Tab-separated table of C-alpha atoms in Angstrom:
chain	number	residue	atom	x	y	z
A	1	MET	CA	1.256	44.925	-8.242
A	2	GLN	CA	3.449	46.616	-5.615
A	3	GLU	CA	6.703	44.791	-4.805
A	4	ALA	CA	6.185	42.717	-1.649
A	5	ARG	CA	8.673	43.318	1.193
A	6	THR	CA	7.799	40.189	3.223
A	7	TRP	CA	6.407	36.748	2.457
A	8	ARG	CA	3.236	37.757	4.316
A	9	GLU	CA	2.713	40.725	2.000
A	10	LEU	CA	3.273	38.504	-1.019
A	11	LEU	CA	0.769	35.960	0.276
A	12	GLY	CA	-1.751	38.753	0.825
A	13	GLN	CA	-1.329	39.887	-2.778
A	14	ILE	CA	-1.729	36.346	-4.096
A	15	ILE	CA	-4.892	35.529	-2.148
A	16	SER	CA	-6.505	38.802	-3.215
A	17	ASP	CA	-7.367	36.762	-6.304
A	18	PRO	CA	-10.378	34.642	-5.178
A	19	LYS	CA	-9.445	31.755	-7.489
A	20	GLU	CA	-5.884	31.574	-6.165
A	21	LYS	CA	-7.163	31.814	-2.586
A	22	GLN	CA	-9.616	28.947	-3.061
A	23	HIS	CA	-6.916	26.831	-4.713
A	24	LEU	CA	-4.631	27.311	-1.701
A	25	ILE	CA	-7.450	26.619	0.771
A	26	ASP	CA	-8.266	23.347	-0.985
A	27	THR	CA	-4.638	22.312	-1.410
A	28	LEU	CA	-3.465	23.059	2.138
A	29	ASN	CA	-6.779	22.077	3.755
A	30	VAL	CA	-6.874	25.174	5.969
A	31	THR	CA	-9.590	27.755	6.661
A	32	PRO	CA	-9.725	31.263	5.107
A	33	ILE	CA	-9.201	32.811	8.552
A	34	THR	CA	-5.887	30.967	8.804
A	35	PHE	CA	-4.589	32.830	5.748
A	36	THR	CA	-5.824	36.128	7.215
A	37	ARG	CA	-3.844	35.452	10.411
A	38	TRP	CA	-0.712	34.485	8.488
A	39	VAL	CA	-0.878	37.635	6.368
A	40	GLY	CA	-1.569	39.836	9.407
A	41	GLY	CA	1.230	38.290	11.468
A	42	GLU	CA	-1.205	37.053	14.120
A	43	SER	CA	0.061	33.481	13.756
A	44	ASP	CA	2.855	31.571	12.047
A	45	PRO	CA	2.371	28.528	9.841
A	46	ARG	CA	3.898	25.283	10.967
A	47	PRO	CA	7.081	24.396	9.063
A	48	GLN	CA	5.281	21.686	7.108
A	49	ASN	CA	2.459	24.066	6.157
A	50	LEU	CA	4.889	26.745	5.036
A	51	ARG	CA	6.738	24.301	2.782
A	52	GLN	CA	3.413	23.077	1.410
A	53	LEU	CA	2.348	26.673	0.781
A	54	ILE	CA	5.462	27.417	-1.272
A	55	ASN	CA	5.015	24.299	-3.388
A	56	ALA	CA	1.317	25.033	-3.932
A	57	LEU	CA	1.886	28.572	-5.225
A	58	PRO	CA	1.852	29.313	-8.960
A	59	GLN	CA	5.327	28.762	-10.388
A	60	ARG	CA	5.912	32.487	-10.966
A	61	TYR	CA	5.694	33.212	-7.205
A	62	GLN	CA	7.601	30.275	-5.746
A	63	GLU	CA	11.182	31.575	-5.953
A	64	GLN	CA	10.198	35.024	-4.690
A	65	MET	CA	8.357	33.427	-1.759
A	66	ARG	CA	11.395	31.271	-0.905
A	67	GLN	CA	13.664	34.335	-0.855
A	68	LEU	CA	11.293	36.338	1.327
A	69	VAL	CA	10.907	33.442	3.767
A	70	LYS	CA	14.697	33.121	4.014
A	71	GLU	CA	14.926	36.787	4.970
A	72	GLU	CA	12.569	36.376	7.926
A	73	ARG	CA	14.468	35.454	11.042
A	74	GLY	CA	13.651	32.091	12.536
A	75	VAL	CA	12.072	30.454	9.491
A	76	ALA	CA	14.960	30.325	7.012
A	77	GLU	CA	15.739	26.733	7.946
A	78	ILE	CA	12.236	25.711	6.897
A	79	VAL	CA	12.975	26.229	3.219
A	80	ALA	CA	16.151	24.232	3.400
A	81	ALA	CA	14.630	21.302	5.280
A	82	PRO	CA	15.229	17.960	3.576
A	83	GLN	CA	12.375	16.740	1.410
A	84	GLU	CA	11.859	13.378	3.111
A	85	VAL	CA	9.262	11.721	5.279
A	86	THR	CA	9.280	13.715	8.505
A	87	LEU	CA	8.390	10.775	10.731
A	88	LYS	CA	9.097	7.063	10.340
A	89	THR	CA	6.069	5.958	12.321
A	90	ILE	CA	2.523	7.139	12.871
A	91	PRO	CA	2.449	9.451	15.934
A	92	ALA	CA	1.111	7.642	18.999
A	93	GLU	CA	-1.371	10.429	19.717
A	94	PHE	CA	-2.944	9.929	16.291
A	95	TYR	CA	-3.917	6.357	17.158
A	96	ALA	CA	-5.845	7.801	20.104
A	97	ARG	CA	-7.624	10.263	17.778
A	98	VAL	CA	-8.693	7.443	15.465
A	99	LEU	CA	-10.041	5.360	18.353
A	100	VAL	CA	-12.005	8.312	19.736
A	101	ALA	CA	-13.407	9.150	16.286
A	102	ARG	CA	-14.409	5.534	15.688
A	103	ALA	CA	-16.119	5.283	19.051
A	104	SER	CA	-18.028	8.563	18.771
A	105	THR	CA	-19.199	8.453	15.126
A	106	THR	CA	-22.593	7.093	14.145
A	107	GLU	CA	-22.645	3.779	12.279
A	108	ASN	CA	-23.656	5.156	8.874
A	109	LEU	CA	-20.776	7.687	8.898
A	110	ARG	CA	-18.131	5.588	10.661
A	111	PHE	CA	-16.394	4.145	7.607
A	112	TRP	CA	-16.116	7.412	5.688
A	113	SER	CA	-15.170	9.672	8.616
A	114	THR	CA	-12.568	7.253	10.036
A	115	SER	CA	-11.035	6.591	6.614
A	116	HIS	CA	-10.951	10.295	5.774
A	117	LEU	CA	-9.262	11.165	9.071
A	118	ILE	CA	-6.586	8.510	8.476
A	119	LEU	CA	-5.983	9.526	4.848
A	120	GLN	CA	-5.528	13.173	5.827
A	121	GLN	CA	-2.803	12.198	8.281
A	122	ALA	CA	-1.249	9.706	5.848
A	123	ILE	CA	-0.967	12.058	2.893
A	124	GLY	CA	0.521	14.798	5.073
A	125	GLN	CA	3.165	12.401	6.349
A	126	LEU	CA	3.870	10.519	3.110
A	127	ASP	CA	3.959	13.612	0.877
A	128	PRO	CA	4.914	16.540	3.150
A	129	GLU	CA	6.460	18.513	0.276
A	130	ARG	CA	3.408	17.924	-1.937
A	131	HIS	CA	5.328	16.451	-4.851
A	132	GLY	CA	2.052	14.908	-5.986
A	133	MET	CA	0.289	11.942	-4.418
A	134	SER	CA	-3.069	10.202	-4.491
A	135	ILE	CA	-4.165	7.827	-1.771
A	136	TRP	CA	-7.248	5.609	-1.891
A	137	VAL	CA	-9.045	3.210	0.384
A	138	VAL	CA	-10.177	0.588	-2.133
A	139	ARG	CA	-12.740	-1.850	-0.773
A	140	CYS	CA	-14.164	-5.174	-1.934
A	141	MET	CA	-17.613	-5.083	-3.486
A	142	PRO	CA	-20.129	-7.390	-1.761
A	143	PRO	CA	-20.237	-10.924	-3.189
A	144	SER	CA	-22.497	-11.251	-6.232
A	145	GLY	CA	-23.121	-13.308	-9.334
A	146	PRO	CA	-24.120	-16.972	-9.565
A	147	TYR	CA	-21.322	-18.121	-7.243
A	148	LYS	CA	-21.658	-15.279	-4.694
A	149	LYS	CA	-18.030	-14.181	-4.919
A	150	VAL	CA	-16.289	-10.806	-4.617
A	151	ARG	CA	-15.976	-9.940	-8.321
A	152	SER	CA	-14.520	-6.425	-8.182
A	153	LEU	CA	-13.101	-3.640	-6.012
A	154	ARG	CA	-14.228	-0.037	-5.801
A	155	GLU	CA	-12.289	3.102	-5.019
A	156	SER	CA	-14.114	4.413	-1.969
A	157	VAL	CA	-12.405	7.241	-0.041
A	158	GLY	CA	-9.584	9.175	-1.704
A	159	LEU	CA	-7.435	12.277	-1.219
A	160	GLY	CA	-4.789	13.877	-3.425
A	161	THR	CA	-2.184	16.592	-3.683
A	162	PRO	CA	-1.588	18.474	-6.974
A	163	PRO	CA	-1.699	17.587	-9.826
A	164	TRP	CA	-4.545	15.472	-8.413
A	165	VAL	CA	-7.543	17.227	-6.896
A	166	GLY	CA	-7.924	17.266	-3.123
A	167	ASN	CA	-11.097	15.166	-3.004
A	168	LEU	CA	-10.800	12.189	-5.356
A	169	GLU	CA	-14.123	10.545	-4.553
A	170	GLN	CA	-15.931	12.121	-7.511
A	171	ASN	CA	-13.519	10.169	-9.746
A	172	ALA	CA	-14.019	6.799	-8.047
A	173	MET	CA	-14.045	3.768	-10.357
A	174	PHE	CA	-13.952	-0.028	-10.243
A	175	LEU	CA	-10.777	-2.100	-10.241
A	176	GLY	CA	-10.590	-5.782	-11.094
A	177	ALA	CA	-8.254	-8.634	-11.935
A	178	GLU	CA	-6.510	-6.428	-14.517
A	179	SER	CA	-5.185	-4.089	-11.785
A	180	LEU	CA	-2.294	-4.283	-9.349
A	181	ALA	CA	-4.826	-3.684	-6.550
A	182	GLY	CA	-6.701	-6.763	-7.749
A	183	ASN	CA	-3.477	-8.756	-7.709
A	184	VAL	CA	-2.771	-7.632	-4.139
A	185	VAL	CA	-6.266	-8.670	-2.998
A	186	THR	CA	-6.027	-12.057	-4.712
A	187	LEU	CA	-2.598	-12.848	-3.255
A	188	CYS	CA	-3.053	-10.973	0.077
A	189	ARG	CA	0.432	-9.468	-0.207
A	190	PRO	CA	1.754	-5.973	-1.078
A	191	GLY	CA	2.495	-4.800	-4.601
A	192	ILE	CA	4.985	-2.034	-5.408
A	193	ILE	CA	5.966	-0.603	-8.797
A	194	GLN	CA	8.805	1.933	-8.719
A	195	ASN	CA	8.589	3.005	-12.374
A	196	LEU	CA	5.333	2.446	-14.204
A	197	ASP	CA	6.917	3.610	-17.471
A	198	LYS	CA	9.295	0.642	-17.401
A	199	GLU	CA	7.653	-1.986	-15.227
A	200	HIS	CA	4.081	-1.913	-16.497
A	201	ASN	CA	4.469	-5.279	-18.233
A	202	LEU	CA	5.900	-7.105	-15.203
A	203	MET	CA	2.641	-7.277	-13.235
A	204	PRO	CA	-1.000	-6.204	-13.615
A	205	ALA	CA	-1.457	-2.442	-13.479
A	206	SER	CA	-4.442	-0.242	-14.262
A	207	ARG	CA	-2.663	3.086	-14.597
A	208	VAL	CA	-4.114	6.574	-14.130
A	209	GLU	CA	-2.913	9.981	-15.313
A	210	HIS	CA	0.140	11.473	-13.527
A	211	GLU	CA	0.991	8.145	-11.830
A	212	LYS	CA	4.696	7.183	-11.978
A	213	SER	CA	5.081	4.823	-8.994
A	214	THR	CA	2.689	3.068	-6.667
A	215	ALA	CA	2.567	1.080	-3.422
A	216	ILE	CA	-0.458	-1.040	-2.526
A	217	TYR	CA	-0.955	-2.855	0.776
A	218	PRO	CA	-3.777	-5.213	1.762
A	219	ILE	CA	-6.220	-4.255	4.521
A	220	LEU	CA	-6.376	-7.387	6.675
A	221	TYR	CA	-8.167	-8.716	9.744
A	222	ALA	CA	-8.057	-12.272	11.125
A	223	GLY	CA	-6.738	-13.748	7.885
A	224	LYS	CA	-9.402	-12.024	5.778
A	225	ILE	CA	-9.191	-9.011	3.472
A	226	ALA	CA	-11.447	-5.959	3.016
A	227	GLY	CA	-9.518	-4.210	0.246
A	228	VAL	CA	-6.282	-2.264	-0.146
A	229	LEU	CA	-4.626	1.029	0.646
A	230	LEU	CA	-3.479	2.337	-2.744
A	231	VAL	CA	-0.820	5.081	-2.753
A	232	SER	CA	0.388	6.623	-6.034
A	233	SER	CA	3.098	9.230	-6.634
A	234	THR	CA	4.097	11.479	-9.507
A	235	GLN	CA	7.719	10.628	-8.684
A	236	ILE	CA	9.627	7.633	-10.053
A	237	ASP	CA	11.188	5.441	-7.305
A	238	TYR	CA	9.186	7.226	-4.598
A	239	PHE	CA	8.730	3.980	-2.677
A	240	LEU	CA	12.358	2.845	-2.651
A	241	SER	CA	12.726	4.007	0.953
A	242	GLN	CA	12.001	1.197	3.416
A	243	SER	CA	10.771	3.714	5.987
A	244	ARG	CA	8.230	5.032	3.479
A	245	THR	CA	6.840	1.601	2.569
A	246	ASP	CA	6.772	0.668	6.269
A	247	LEU	CA	4.658	3.758	6.830
A	248	VAL	CA	2.224	2.756	4.064
A	249	GLN	CA	1.966	-0.658	5.730
A	250	GLN	CA	1.194	0.971	9.086
A	251	TYR	CA	-1.572	3.092	7.565
A	252	ALA	CA	-3.057	0.042	5.819
A	253	ASP	CA	-3.174	-1.703	9.199
A	254	LEU	CA	-4.713	1.364	10.850
A	255	VAL	CA	-7.408	1.897	8.209
A	256	ALA	CA	-8.684	-1.621	8.960
A	257	LEU	CA	-10.377	0.024	11.973
A	258	ALA	CA	-12.711	1.845	9.577
A	259	PHE	CA	-14.266	-1.448	8.473
A	260	GLU	CA	-16.741	-3.746	10.198
A	261	PRO	CA	-15.844	-7.447	10.665
A	262	GLU	CA	-18.374	-8.470	7.983
A	263	ASP	CA	-16.536	-6.305	5.419
A	264	PHE	CA	-13.609	-8.747	5.398
A	265	TYR	CA	-13.615	-11.762	3.089
A	266	ALA	CA	-11.745	-15.076	3.129
A	267	PRO	CA	-9.524	-15.806	0.105
A	268	GLU	CA	-11.950	-18.479	-1.161
A	269	GLU	CA	-14.729	-15.846	-1.305
A	270	ILE	CA	-12.812	-13.761	-3.857
A	271	ALA	CA	-12.868	-14.354	-7.615
A	272	LEU	CA	-12.080	-11.031	-9.289
A	273	CYS	CA	-13.158	-10.423	-12.869
A	274	VAL	CA	-11.669	-8.082	-15.474
A	275	MET	CA	-13.061	-4.547	-15.385
A	276	PRO	CA	-13.123	-2.142	-18.372
A	277	SER	CA	-10.638	0.752	-18.521
A	278	HIS	CA	-11.324	3.928	-16.559
A	279	HIS	CA	-12.071	5.691	-19.852
A	280	GLN	CA	-14.872	3.207	-20.613
A	281	GLN	CA	-16.166	3.343	-17.061
A	282	LYS	CA	-16.530	7.139	-17.111
A	283	GLU	CA	-19.434	6.915	-19.549
A	284	HIS	CA	-21.349	4.721	-17.115
A	285	PHE	CA	-20.521	6.911	-14.094
A	286	SER	CA	-21.597	10.179	-15.750
A	287	ARG	CA	-25.160	9.775	-14.337
A	288	PHE	CA	-24.146	8.378	-10.949
A	289	ARG	CA	-25.706	11.093	-8.775
A	290	GLN	CA	-28.891	11.100	-10.848
A	291	MET	CA	-29.120	7.306	-10.524
A	292	VAL	CA	-28.759	7.580	-6.741
A	293	ALA	CA	-31.583	10.155	-6.576
A	294	GLU	CA	-33.818	7.999	-8.787
A	295	THR	CA	-33.101	4.932	-6.645
A	296	MET	CA	-34.139	6.790	-3.481
A	297	MET	CA	-37.322	8.079	-5.144
A	298	ARG	CA	-38.314	4.616	-6.406
A	299	ALA	CA	-37.692	3.108	-2.968
A	300	ALA	CA	-39.835	5.813	-1.342
A	301	THR	CA	-42.768	5.195	-3.714
A	302	ARG	CA	-42.653	1.502	-2.764
A	303	ASN	CA	-42.715	2.394	0.955
A	304	LYS	CA	-39.232	0.901	1.328
A	305	PRO	CA	-37.146	4.060	1.827
A	306	VAL	CA	-33.348	3.871	1.697
A	307	ASN	CA	-30.797	6.402	2.889
A	308	ASN	CA	-28.124	7.950	0.691
A	309	GLN	CA	-25.500	5.384	1.710
A	310	GLN	CA	-27.776	2.465	0.844
A	311	ALA	CA	-28.783	4.042	-2.474
A	312	ASP	CA	-25.111	4.595	-3.300
A	313	MET	CA	-24.385	0.890	-2.803
A	314	LEU	CA	-27.384	-0.170	-4.915
A	315	VAL	CA	-26.115	1.999	-7.784
A	316	TRP	CA	-22.560	0.669	-7.404
A	317	GLN	CA	-23.920	-2.879	-7.621
A	318	ARG	CA	-25.975	-2.036	-10.695
A	319	LEU	CA	-22.978	-0.441	-12.413
A	320	GLU	CA	-20.756	-3.373	-11.434
A	321	GLU	CA	-23.125	-5.770	-13.198
A	322	GLU	CA	-23.256	-3.566	-16.315
A	323	LEU	CA	-19.487	-3.164	-16.526
A	324	LEU	CA	-18.744	-6.828	-15.937
A	325	GLN	CA	-20.704	-7.600	-19.093
A	326	ILE	CA	-18.469	-5.429	-21.291
A	327	PRO	CA	-15.382	-7.696	-21.388
A	328	ALA	CA	-17.673	-10.727	-21.792
A	329	ARG	CA	-19.450	-9.137	-24.758
A	330	LYS	CA	-16.103	-8.325	-26.358
A	331	VAL	CA	-14.942	-11.939	-26.038
A	332	ILE	CA	-18.214	-13.219	-27.526
A	333	SER	CA	-18.030	-10.790	-30.471
A	334	LEU	CA	-14.426	-11.810	-31.166
A	335	ASP	CA	-15.427	-15.489	-31.131
A	336	VAL	CA	-18.282	-14.805	-33.566
A	337	GLU	CA	-15.935	-12.859	-35.839
A	338	THR	CA	-13.403	-15.701	-35.833
A	339	ASN	CA	-16.086	-18.310	-36.584
A	340	ASN	CA	-17.458	-16.206	-39.446
A	341	GLN	CA	-13.987	-15.907	-40.949
A	342	ASN	CA	-13.550	-19.680	-40.737
């Protein structure tokens, strides 16, 4: 490979590899034509995008890219910018965007599109240097069981920066009383763990790979709760900054607009149960898409067609019931074992 003389030339060489190009497109959430314009000098990346680009490159290119950027007049200060939250509050114009999106989106897409719009803005503001963050809207499952209570939570809309994938929804799982999110829903107050390696015994926590610290804020409306905004970082003590946790709180308040009033539940309607580990849940979720397709086909043959969103919920409810039986079966088997020994 010929030695690049500018950062644009280096970028052009890197994205000549289709795999590297697709990785950067997914990570930076930009279009292929944007890269073409950057390489050709037709446009300049915003400072935040340029810093994100450097951090998203393979390790072997990062230092060279930093040096080449420094040599280009007018952008040297970008590399040296402090790695901190760029804004302490959500931009006022973004609130207007959310309100317009909510008003103009059809009912069946409103929750997902509004949540996704908010998470895109949140992750860009909370992790501008792409140290590694996942952010989820976790919502209460509809009441079920003999007492018609909310028995679990489900990860619903999620985005990530490396080492997490960009779209986390394919990895969505249940959370219950064993999780910090469950604790936050039960108590209706935030939960923050600065170092999961040290503090994991101090409060409930259902930990995932790469997660070192987490901040979870309830999504509230009129004294009721719909779920939580769950933010995880690869960095220890990432949520020590008051401005950063204030920002998470603001986004939790804003994402409440994605929900309908009936999605919020009073504290007495919630009785979370223990859910199996993510590892155990994966076996049950391996056929999720197939189960959704089968549910839609069965409904159609009965002349009671359901759309994809409705079929999704029916499968989630079926899986919830299956998974809630696992801890119960374990307790029963342990009791039988103990009685046999006696």
